[in-house]
């Protein structure tokens, strides 16, 4: 049961009738050394907002890339809070200096750090919100906080009293955040730890099906700046089953009512690209260009070292995913 | 019209006979539990059972499946999540992102149906064609051993039939 110390800086503000708790998310993982303390004390780059209508919004300065943190991070807060999960939303902060990681010039998400490095703090934020809401209800009802409990977005008090979090938000916003909120035990979690489905029902981006949805297969120029030369010819007689052949930047898209039909139709088309000056550029040409750029930098003393580094072949299997990148 | 028997049910989709089964399952029949990963038969995400044998549905034409019994992840168990493998998967907390797990489970189901008490080498042989980018391989192995130890014949829910 950790204290809400300066390291877990929590700021309360009232935004109209909403309760807003500001805190910070960091990019260091669980086992990393403590982050720069002064920066952590004053950084607020994430918010928990409980609105008068009961909507719970978690605003994050992190990026969802299919790793699931837009579910996981709000779930941690929501579980400790006993929020109604159906009323929980996640929002992404726009790019901006005010949303940076503490002591860091970036908003970077990575290093498998989002859950492991912020787990304790997210729990405390949720637990703090819960205690503030209970305190607000207890004050209104003139009962002891210890005689109240929370469930699914409501505070329940003696004598069948109940109030939704939204109703209590404005009053709760007047209270200071608790120093050491009580965290749930493992057995008390309702959201955290629920197993993922093993029956194929979990929805991924590729599984989204909207009414009348169509699928496209695309072909783009093999070099930068290339454009399709024979679009009119491609569009003249669309292959069977194809809804349309459309121009896209530097290429063409074939649209059909199934991905396979679109892909097959595209492969059957003779797509030709206009000539560009980039057509003749080789890997050796690119290497030479990079070398001359590096030498021109003021890093002359380390130019040799950098040249050695930049000639590594592009290989980043650590960033390749199994799932197709879908534009759903 | 191609006549198919999937998870014990009859279907007759109007598709070109050379369409890979994967796309008939997903786009025509709405059975999206089977996933697309590479389209080359190299990643195993598309694994289904044909007469109990694990096959890569992205690389086989739907016409091949006429008269055969197809089992997909949706049909692994009559009651959702009840197959010993699915229970072992939850007990061992196998899935991370979850995308490859349909293919993993179908390949594992086929293995256990033929080899109820597989060795690690048996598991390697049957499972190495299904890739997991999240690296859950150790837990997959543990879960297969766990399901095998449960000593329930781990055969798929639908009967094997056809040619």
mmCIF file of C-alpha atoms in Angstrom, chain A residues 4-324:
data_model
loop_
_atom_site.group_PDB
_atom_site.id
_atom_site.type_symbol
_atom_site.label_atom_id
_atom_site.label_comp_id
_atom_site.label_asym_id
_atom_site.label_seq_id
_atom_site.Cartn_x
_atom_site.Cartn_y
_atom_site.Cartn_z
ATOM 1 C CA UNK A 4 0.712 9.027 -2.752
ATOM 2 C CA UNK A 5 4.116 10.591 -2.384
ATOM 3 C CA UNK A 6 5.538 13.459 -4.346
ATOM 4 C CA UNK A 7 6.697 10.828 -6.790
ATOM 5 C CA UNK A 8 3.069 10.075 -7.606
ATOM 6 C CA UNK A 9 2.114 13.695 -7.915
ATOM 7 C CA UNK A 10 -1.614 14.134 -8.150
ATOM 8 C CA UNK A 11 -3.265 17.399 -8.899
ATOM 9 C CA UNK A 12 -6.937 18.115 -8.403
ATOM 10 C CA UNK A 13 -8.882 20.648 -10.318
ATOM 11 C CA UNK A 14 -12.513 21.373 -10.810
ATOM 12 C CA UNK A 15 -13.589 21.918 -14.355
ATOM 13 C CA UNK A 16 -17.111 23.231 -14.021
ATOM 14 C CA UNK A 17 -18.930 20.327 -12.439
ATOM 15 C CA UNK A 18 -16.269 17.718 -13.235
ATOM 16 C CA UNK A 19 -13.650 16.173 -11.000
ATOM 17 C CA UNK A 20 -10.285 16.235 -12.723
ATOM 18 C CA UNK A 21 -7.233 14.449 -11.373
ATOM 19 C CA UNK A 22 -3.967 15.217 -13.104
ATOM 20 C CA UNK A 23 -1.013 12.854 -12.891
ATOM 21 C CA UNK A 24 1.899 11.724 -14.976
ATOM 22 C CA UNK A 25 2.745 8.697 -17.053
ATOM 23 C CA UNK A 26 6.362 7.891 -17.619
ATOM 24 C CA UNK A 27 8.224 5.914 -20.213
ATOM 25 C CA UNK A 28 10.586 4.073 -17.871
ATOM 26 C CA UNK A 29 9.579 0.536 -17.036
ATOM 27 C CA UNK A 30 9.067 -1.104 -13.683
ATOM 28 C CA UNK A 31 12.669 -1.953 -12.949
ATOM 29 C CA UNK A 32 14.177 1.295 -14.201
ATOM 30 C CA UNK A 33 15.813 3.619 -11.744
ATOM 31 C CA UNK A 34 13.571 6.336 -10.378
ATOM 32 C CA UNK A 35 12.952 9.064 -12.863
ATOM 33 C CA UNK A 36 14.250 12.561 -12.342
ATOM 34 C CA UNK A 37 12.419 13.524 -9.175
ATOM 35 C CA UNK A 38 11.877 17.245 -9.821
ATOM 36 C CA UNK A 39 10.417 16.533 -13.234
ATOM 37 C CA UNK A 40 8.113 13.876 -11.842
ATOM 38 C CA UNK A 41 6.897 16.203 -9.105
ATOM 39 C CA UNK A 42 5.626 18.781 -11.498
ATOM 40 C CA UNK A 43 4.747 16.886 -14.653
ATOM 41 C CA UNK A 44 1.095 16.403 -15.376
ATOM 42 C CA UNK A 45 0.626 14.675 -18.715
ATOM 43 C CA UNK A 46 -2.436 12.552 -18.073
ATOM 44 C CA UNK A 47 -5.869 13.174 -16.617
ATOM 45 C CA UNK A 48 -8.790 11.335 -15.092
ATOM 46 C CA UNK A 49 -11.997 13.288 -15.605
ATOM 47 C CA UNK A 50 -15.327 12.424 -14.023
ATOM 48 C CA UNK A 51 -18.073 14.504 -15.555
ATOM 49 C CA UNK A 52 -21.424 15.456 -14.062
ATOM 50 C CA UNK A 53 -23.176 12.954 -16.318
ATOM 51 C CA UNK A 54 -21.017 10.142 -14.966
ATOM 52 C CA UNK A 55 -18.758 9.815 -18.003
ATOM 53 C CA UNK A 56 -15.238 8.807 -16.977
ATOM 54 C CA UNK A 57 -12.502 9.913 -19.338
ATOM 55 C CA UNK A 58 -8.877 8.885 -19.102
ATOM 56 C CA UNK A 59 -6.699 11.138 -21.236
ATOM 57 C CA UNK A 60 -3.364 9.586 -22.105
ATOM 58 C CA UNK A 61 -0.197 10.859 -23.686
ATOM 59 C CA UNK A 62 0.590 7.377 -24.926
ATOM 60 C CA UNK A 63 0.116 5.709 -28.270
ATOM 61 C CA UNK A 64 -2.024 2.638 -28.906
ATOM 62 C CA UNK A 65 -0.382 0.440 -31.513
ATOM 63 C CA UNK A 66 -2.301 -2.789 -30.957
ATOM 64 C CA UNK A 67 -0.385 -3.517 -27.766
ATOM 65 C CA UNK A 68 -3.592 -2.889 -25.867
ATOM 66 C CA UNK A 69 -2.727 -0.056 -23.495
ATOM 67 C CA UNK A 70 -5.829 1.942 -24.397
ATOM 68 C CA UNK A 71 -7.686 -0.868 -22.687
ATOM 69 C CA UNK A 72 -5.127 -1.717 -19.998
ATOM 70 C CA UNK A 73 -4.311 1.743 -18.616
ATOM 71 C CA UNK A 74 -7.945 2.885 -18.210
ATOM 72 C CA UNK A 75 -8.843 -0.557 -16.828
ATOM 73 C CA UNK A 76 -6.353 -0.181 -13.995
ATOM 74 C CA UNK A 77 -7.828 3.179 -13.012
ATOM 75 C CA UNK A 78 -11.417 2.053 -13.526
ATOM 76 C CA UNK A 79 -11.035 -1.101 -11.455
ATOM 77 C CA UNK A 80 -9.541 0.679 -8.441
ATOM 78 C CA UNK A 81 -12.206 3.346 -8.837
ATOM 79 C CA UNK A 82 -15.090 0.866 -9.114
ATOM 80 C CA UNK A 83 -16.174 2.818 -12.177
ATOM 81 C CA UNK A 84 -18.929 1.669 -14.496
ATOM 82 C CA UNK A 85 -16.739 0.297 -17.296
ATOM 83 C CA UNK A 86 -19.455 1.116 -19.851
ATOM 84 C CA UNK A 87 -19.007 4.799 -19.063
ATOM 85 C CA UNK A 88 -15.207 4.803 -19.361
ATOM 86 C CA UNK A 89 -13.631 6.428 -22.402
ATOM 87 C CA UNK A 90 -10.052 6.942 -23.397
ATOM 88 C CA UNK A 91 -8.722 10.030 -25.130
ATOM 89 C CA UNK A 92 -5.346 10.567 -26.694
ATOM 90 C CA UNK A 93 -3.526 13.818 -26.033
ATOM 91 C CA UNK A 94 -2.518 15.642 -29.200
ATOM 92 C CA UNK A 95 1.188 16.125 -29.870
ATOM 93 C CA UNK A 96 2.482 18.877 -27.609
ATOM 94 C CA UNK A 97 5.293 19.821 -25.276
ATOM 95 C CA UNK A 98 2.936 19.823 -22.302
ATOM 96 C CA UNK A 99 2.257 16.101 -22.745
ATOM 97 C CA UNK A 100 5.875 14.955 -22.668
ATOM 98 C CA UNK A 101 7.226 12.147 -20.511
ATOM 99 C CA UNK A 102 8.815 13.569 -17.325
ATOM 100 C CA UNK A 103 12.346 14.794 -17.950
ATOM 101 C CA UNK A 104 12.098 13.768 -21.589
ATOM 102 C CA UNK A 105 11.705 15.845 -24.741
ATOM 103 C CA UNK A 106 9.311 13.292 -26.248
ATOM 104 C CA UNK A 107 5.898 11.701 -25.837
ATOM 105 C CA UNK A 108 7.372 8.361 -26.795
ATOM 106 C CA UNK A 109 5.579 5.085 -26.040
ATOM 107 C CA UNK A 110 7.815 2.050 -25.913
ATOM 108 C CA UNK A 111 10.163 -0.237 -24.068
ATOM 109 C CA UNK A 112 7.230 -2.334 -22.829
ATOM 110 C CA UNK A 113 6.972 0.341 -20.181
ATOM 111 C CA UNK A 114 3.445 1.698 -20.269
ATOM 112 C CA UNK A 115 1.814 -0.800 -17.933
ATOM 113 C CA UNK A 116 4.871 -1.902 -15.967
ATOM 114 C CA UNK A 117 6.146 1.621 -15.308
ATOM 115 C CA UNK A 118 2.809 3.204 -14.477
ATOM 116 C CA UNK A 119 0.973 0.358 -12.795
ATOM 117 C CA UNK A 120 1.349 1.638 -9.224
ATOM 118 C CA UNK A 121 0.483 5.216 -10.073
ATOM 119 C CA UNK A 122 -2.591 4.327 -12.137
ATOM 120 C CA UNK A 123 -3.902 2.228 -9.271
ATOM 121 C CA UNK A 124 -3.385 5.082 -6.848
ATOM 122 C CA UNK A 125 -5.147 7.538 -9.139
ATOM 123 C CA UNK A 126 -8.182 5.271 -9.338
ATOM 124 C CA UNK A 127 -8.126 4.562 -5.615
ATOM 125 C CA UNK A 128 -7.760 8.273 -4.807
ATOM 126 C CA UNK A 129 -10.746 9.156 -6.991
ATOM 127 C CA UNK A 130 -12.790 6.483 -5.259
ATOM 128 C CA UNK A 131 -11.963 7.766 -1.797
ATOM 129 C CA UNK A 132 -12.712 11.365 -2.752
ATOM 130 C CA UNK A 133 -16.097 10.367 -4.142
ATOM 131 C CA UNK A 134 -16.884 8.367 -1.006
ATOM 132 C CA UNK A 135 -15.874 11.295 1.174
ATOM 133 C CA UNK A 136 -18.108 13.629 -0.837
ATOM 134 C CA UNK A 137 -21.064 11.264 -0.437
ATOM 135 C CA UNK A 138 -20.383 10.715 3.261
ATOM 136 C CA UNK A 139 -20.374 14.473 3.826
ATOM 137 C CA UNK A 140 -23.651 14.895 1.999
ATOM 138 C CA UNK A 141 -25.297 12.105 3.941
ATOM 139 C CA UNK A 142 -23.624 12.909 7.253
ATOM 140 C CA UNK A 143 -22.422 9.362 7.602
ATOM 141 C CA UNK A 144 -18.984 7.862 8.132
ATOM 142 C CA UNK A 145 -16.978 7.092 4.964
ATOM 143 C CA UNK A 146 -16.255 3.678 6.447
ATOM 144 C CA UNK A 147 -19.993 2.894 6.286
ATOM 145 C CA UNK A 148 -20.083 3.544 2.563
ATOM 146 C CA UNK A 149 -19.013 1.291 -0.279
ATOM 147 C CA UNK A 150 -18.657 1.667 -4.027
ATOM 148 C CA UNK A 151 -19.925 -0.416 -6.896
ATOM 149 C CA UNK A 152 -20.179 0.114 -10.617
ATOM 150 C CA UNK A 153 -19.927 3.902 -10.644
ATOM 151 C CA UNK A 154 -21.969 4.534 -7.511
ATOM 152 C CA UNK A 155 -21.397 5.181 -3.837
ATOM 153 C CA UNK A 156 -23.755 3.253 -1.610
ATOM 154 C CA UNK A 157 -24.418 4.348 1.938
ATOM 155 C CA UNK A 158 -26.372 3.161 4.956
ATOM 156 C CA UNK A 159 -30.127 3.155 4.628
ATOM 157 C CA UNK A 160 -30.155 2.417 0.889
ATOM 158 C CA UNK A 161 -28.562 5.747 0.021
ATOM 159 C CA UNK A 162 -26.890 5.838 -3.359
ATOM 160 C CA UNK A 163 -25.321 8.447 -5.599
ATOM 161 C CA UNK A 164 -23.665 8.192 -8.977
ATOM 162 C CA UNK A 165 -20.074 9.362 -9.408
ATOM 163 C CA UNK A 166 -21.251 12.107 -11.752
ATOM 164 C CA UNK A 167 -23.518 13.619 -9.111
ATOM 165 C CA UNK A 168 -20.668 13.650 -6.614
ATOM 166 C CA UNK A 169 -17.926 14.922 -8.906
ATOM 167 C CA UNK A 170 -18.269 18.636 -8.199
ATOM 168 C CA UNK A 171 -18.229 18.122 -4.418
ATOM 169 C CA UNK A 172 -15.356 15.660 -4.614
ATOM 170 C CA UNK A 173 -13.346 18.226 -6.566
ATOM 171 C CA UNK A 174 -13.296 20.467 -3.481
ATOM 172 C CA UNK A 175 -11.413 17.851 -1.470
ATOM 173 C CA UNK A 176 -7.656 17.323 -1.258
ATOM 174 C CA UNK A 177 -6.440 14.034 -2.750
ATOM 175 C CA UNK A 178 -5.842 11.381 -0.081
ATOM 176 C CA UNK A 179 -2.203 10.710 0.848
ATOM 177 C CA UNK A 180 -2.437 6.934 0.985
ATOM 178 C CA UNK A 181 -5.546 5.588 -0.731
ATOM 179 C CA UNK A 182 -6.386 1.966 -0.064
ATOM 180 C CA UNK A 183 -5.706 -0.228 -3.041
ATOM 181 C CA UNK A 184 -7.752 -3.296 -3.938
ATOM 182 C CA UNK A 185 -6.458 -6.777 -3.365
ATOM 183 C CA UNK A 186 -6.027 -9.155 -6.283
ATOM 184 C CA UNK A 187 -9.212 -10.950 -5.337
ATOM 185 C CA UNK A 188 -11.191 -7.731 -5.502
ATOM 186 C CA UNK A 189 -10.345 -6.838 -9.082
ATOM 187 C CA UNK A 190 -13.289 -7.036 -11.442
ATOM 188 C CA UNK A 191 -11.652 -5.900 -14.680
ATOM 189 C CA UNK A 192 -7.926 -6.520 -14.229
ATOM 190 C CA UNK A 193 -6.938 -10.084 -14.908
ATOM 191 C CA UNK A 194 -9.992 -11.185 -16.879
ATOM 192 C CA UNK A 195 -8.804 -13.649 -19.488
ATOM 193 C CA UNK A 196 -8.826 -12.839 -23.190
ATOM 194 C CA UNK A 197 -11.273 -14.930 -25.186
ATOM 195 C CA UNK A 198 -9.868 -18.128 -26.654
ATOM 196 C CA UNK A 199 -12.791 -18.810 -28.983
ATOM 197 C CA UNK A 200 -11.973 -16.410 -31.803
ATOM 198 C CA UNK A 201 -14.458 -13.745 -30.726
ATOM 199 C CA UNK A 202 -11.886 -11.087 -29.785
ATOM 200 C CA UNK A 203 -12.150 -8.365 -32.423
ATOM 201 C CA UNK A 204 -9.099 -7.053 -34.193
ATOM 202 C CA UNK A 205 -9.030 -4.175 -36.684
ATOM 203 C CA UNK A 206 -9.111 -6.632 -39.583
ATOM 204 C CA UNK A 207 -12.356 -8.129 -38.209
ATOM 205 C CA UNK A 208 -14.396 -4.937 -38.287
ATOM 206 C CA UNK A 209 -17.340 -5.288 -40.658
ATOM 207 C CA UNK A 210 -19.518 -2.288 -41.371
ATOM 208 C CA UNK A 211 -22.728 -2.395 -43.422
ATOM 209 C CA UNK A 212 -21.885 -2.151 -47.109
ATOM 210 C CA UNK A 213 -18.157 -2.183 -46.367
ATOM 211 C CA UNK A 214 -15.846 -2.602 -49.348
ATOM 212 C CA UNK A 215 -12.227 -3.727 -49.572
ATOM 213 C CA UNK A 216 -9.338 -2.299 -51.539
ATOM 214 C CA UNK A 217 -6.079 -3.682 -52.814
ATOM 215 C CA UNK A 218 -3.519 -1.015 -53.667
ATOM 216 C CA UNK A 219 -0.435 -0.732 -55.811
ATOM 217 C CA UNK A 220 1.902 2.234 -55.467
ATOM 218 C CA UNK A 221 4.944 3.379 -57.386
ATOM 219 C CA UNK A 222 8.137 1.464 -56.514
ATOM 220 C CA UNK A 223 9.996 4.783 -56.256
ATOM 221 C CA UNK A 224 9.114 8.080 -54.585
ATOM 222 C CA UNK A 225 7.213 10.472 -56.764
ATOM 223 C CA UNK A 226 5.919 7.990 -59.313
ATOM 224 C CA UNK A 227 2.411 8.309 -60.751
ATOM 225 C CA UNK A 228 0.255 5.852 -62.665
ATOM 226 C CA UNK A 229 0.565 6.382 -66.406
ATOM 227 C CA UNK A 230 -2.423 4.424 -67.700
ATOM 228 C CA UNK A 231 -5.218 5.093 -65.212
ATOM 229 C CA UNK A 232 -7.819 5.786 -67.894
ATOM 230 C CA UNK A 233 -7.075 2.475 -69.533
ATOM 231 C CA UNK A 234 -7.304 0.645 -66.176
ATOM 232 C CA UNK A 235 -10.653 2.251 -65.447
ATOM 233 C CA UNK A 236 -12.153 1.567 -68.855
ATOM 234 C CA UNK A 237 -13.225 -1.991 -68.210
ATOM 235 C CA UNK A 238 -13.164 -2.905 -64.515
ATOM 236 C CA UNK A 239 -12.678 -6.648 -63.982
ATOM 237 C CA UNK A 240 -15.744 -8.631 -62.970
ATOM 238 C CA UNK A 241 -16.800 -8.236 -59.351
ATOM 239 C CA UNK A 242 -14.877 -4.999 -58.992
ATOM 240 C CA UNK A 243 -16.744 -1.914 -57.824
ATOM 241 C CA UNK A 244 -14.147 0.573 -59.008
ATOM 242 C CA UNK A 245 -10.551 1.347 -59.973
ATOM 243 C CA UNK A 246 -9.548 4.567 -58.230
ATOM 244 C CA UNK A 247 -6.469 6.793 -58.201
ATOM 245 C CA UNK A 248 -4.612 7.187 -54.915
ATOM 246 C CA UNK A 249 -1.465 9.259 -54.281
ATOM 247 C CA UNK A 250 1.296 7.675 -56.367
ATOM 248 C CA UNK A 251 -0.809 4.654 -57.244
ATOM 249 C CA UNK A 252 -4.118 2.951 -57.816
ATOM 250 C CA UNK A 253 -6.693 1.118 -55.721
ATOM 251 C CA UNK A 254 -8.986 -1.672 -56.849
ATOM 252 C CA UNK A 255 -12.189 -1.845 -54.789
ATOM 253 C CA UNK A 256 -14.428 -4.910 -54.467
ATOM 254 C CA UNK A 257 -16.804 -6.514 -51.998
ATOM 255 C CA UNK A 258 -14.146 -8.892 -50.731
ATOM 256 C CA UNK A 259 -10.427 -8.473 -50.222
ATOM 257 C CA UNK A 260 -9.581 -11.549 -52.279
ATOM 258 C CA UNK A 261 -11.514 -10.288 -55.288
ATOM 259 C CA UNK A 262 -9.813 -6.899 -55.027
ATOM 260 C CA UNK A 263 -6.356 -8.496 -54.752
ATOM 261 C CA UNK A 264 -6.900 -10.883 -57.642
ATOM 262 C CA UNK A 265 -8.304 -8.131 -59.850
ATOM 263 C CA UNK A 266 -5.340 -5.858 -59.081
ATOM 264 C CA UNK A 267 -2.858 -8.611 -59.942
ATOM 265 C CA UNK A 268 -4.575 -9.027 -63.279
ATOM 266 C CA UNK A 269 -4.132 -5.373 -64.197
ATOM 267 C CA UNK A 270 -1.188 -4.016 -66.151
ATOM 268 C CA UNK A 271 -0.389 -0.982 -64.000
ATOM 269 C CA UNK A 272 2.278 1.230 -65.552
ATOM 270 C CA UNK A 273 4.097 4.091 -63.850
ATOM 271 C CA UNK A 274 5.441 7.269 -65.458
ATOM 272 C CA UNK A 275 9.204 7.670 -65.620
ATOM 273 C CA UNK A 276 10.805 9.667 -62.788
ATOM 274 C CA UNK A 277 14.387 10.754 -62.023
ATOM 275 C CA UNK A 278 14.332 8.331 -59.062
ATOM 276 C CA UNK A 279 13.934 5.268 -61.292
ATOM 277 C CA UNK A 280 17.705 4.825 -61.657
ATOM 278 C CA UNK A 281 18.667 5.452 -57.994
ATOM 279 C CA UNK A 282 20.551 2.505 -56.492
ATOM 280 C CA UNK A 283 21.447 1.474 -52.932
ATOM 281 C CA UNK A 284 25.027 2.514 -53.646
ATOM 282 C CA UNK A 285 23.770 5.978 -54.676
ATOM 283 C CA UNK A 286 21.842 6.304 -51.410
ATOM 284 C CA UNK A 287 24.876 5.236 -49.351
ATOM 285 C CA UNK A 288 26.992 7.880 -51.041
ATOM 286 C CA UNK A 289 24.362 10.560 -50.361
ATOM 287 C CA UNK A 290 24.175 9.625 -46.673
ATOM 288 C CA UNK A 291 27.959 9.696 -46.291
ATOM 289 C CA UNK A 292 28.195 13.197 -47.741
ATOM 290 C CA UNK A 293 25.405 14.452 -45.465
ATOM 291 C CA UNK A 294 27.148 13.092 -42.374
ATOM 292 C CA UNK A 295 30.496 14.624 -43.314
ATOM 293 C CA UNK A 296 28.820 18.007 -43.713
ATOM 294 C CA UNK A 297 27.537 17.896 -40.156
ATOM 295 C CA UNK A 298 29.666 19.519 -37.500
ATOM 296 C CA UNK A 299 30.225 16.008 -36.061
ATOM 297 C CA UNK A 300 33.503 15.751 -37.959
ATOM 298 C CA UNK A 301 35.268 14.120 -35.071
ATOM 299 C CA UNK A 302 32.797 11.264 -34.907
ATOM 300 C CA UNK A 303 32.034 11.171 -38.645
ATOM 301 C CA UNK A 304 33.952 7.941 -39.049
ATOM 302 C CA UNK A 305 32.053 6.260 -36.259
ATOM 303 C CA UNK A 306 28.690 7.491 -37.546
ATOM 304 C CA UNK A 307 29.472 6.423 -41.099
ATOM 305 C CA UNK A 308 30.094 2.956 -39.791
ATOM 306 C CA UNK A 309 26.769 2.959 -37.981
ATOM 307 C CA UNK A 310 24.596 4.273 -40.778
ATOM 308 C CA UNK A 311 25.736 1.603 -43.177
ATOM 309 C CA UNK A 312 23.942 -1.083 -41.210
ATOM 310 C CA UNK A 313 21.299 -2.754 -43.324
ATOM 311 C CA UNK A 314 17.766 -1.884 -42.314
ATOM 312 C CA UNK A 315 16.672 -4.545 -39.928
ATOM 313 C CA UNK A 316 14.286 -3.991 -37.131
ATOM 314 C CA UNK A 317 12.495 -7.275 -36.550
ATOM 315 C CA UNK A 318 11.768 -6.101 -33.025
ATOM 316 C CA UNK A 319 9.166 -3.777 -34.535
ATOM 317 C CA UNK A 320 7.489 -6.176 -36.938
ATOM 318 C CA UNK A 321 4.047 -7.345 -35.909
ATOM 319 C CA UNK A 322 2.192 -10.489 -36.837
ATOM 320 C CA UNK A 323 -1.007 -8.708 -37.619
ATOM 321 C CA UNK A 324 -1.529 -6.891 -40.879
#
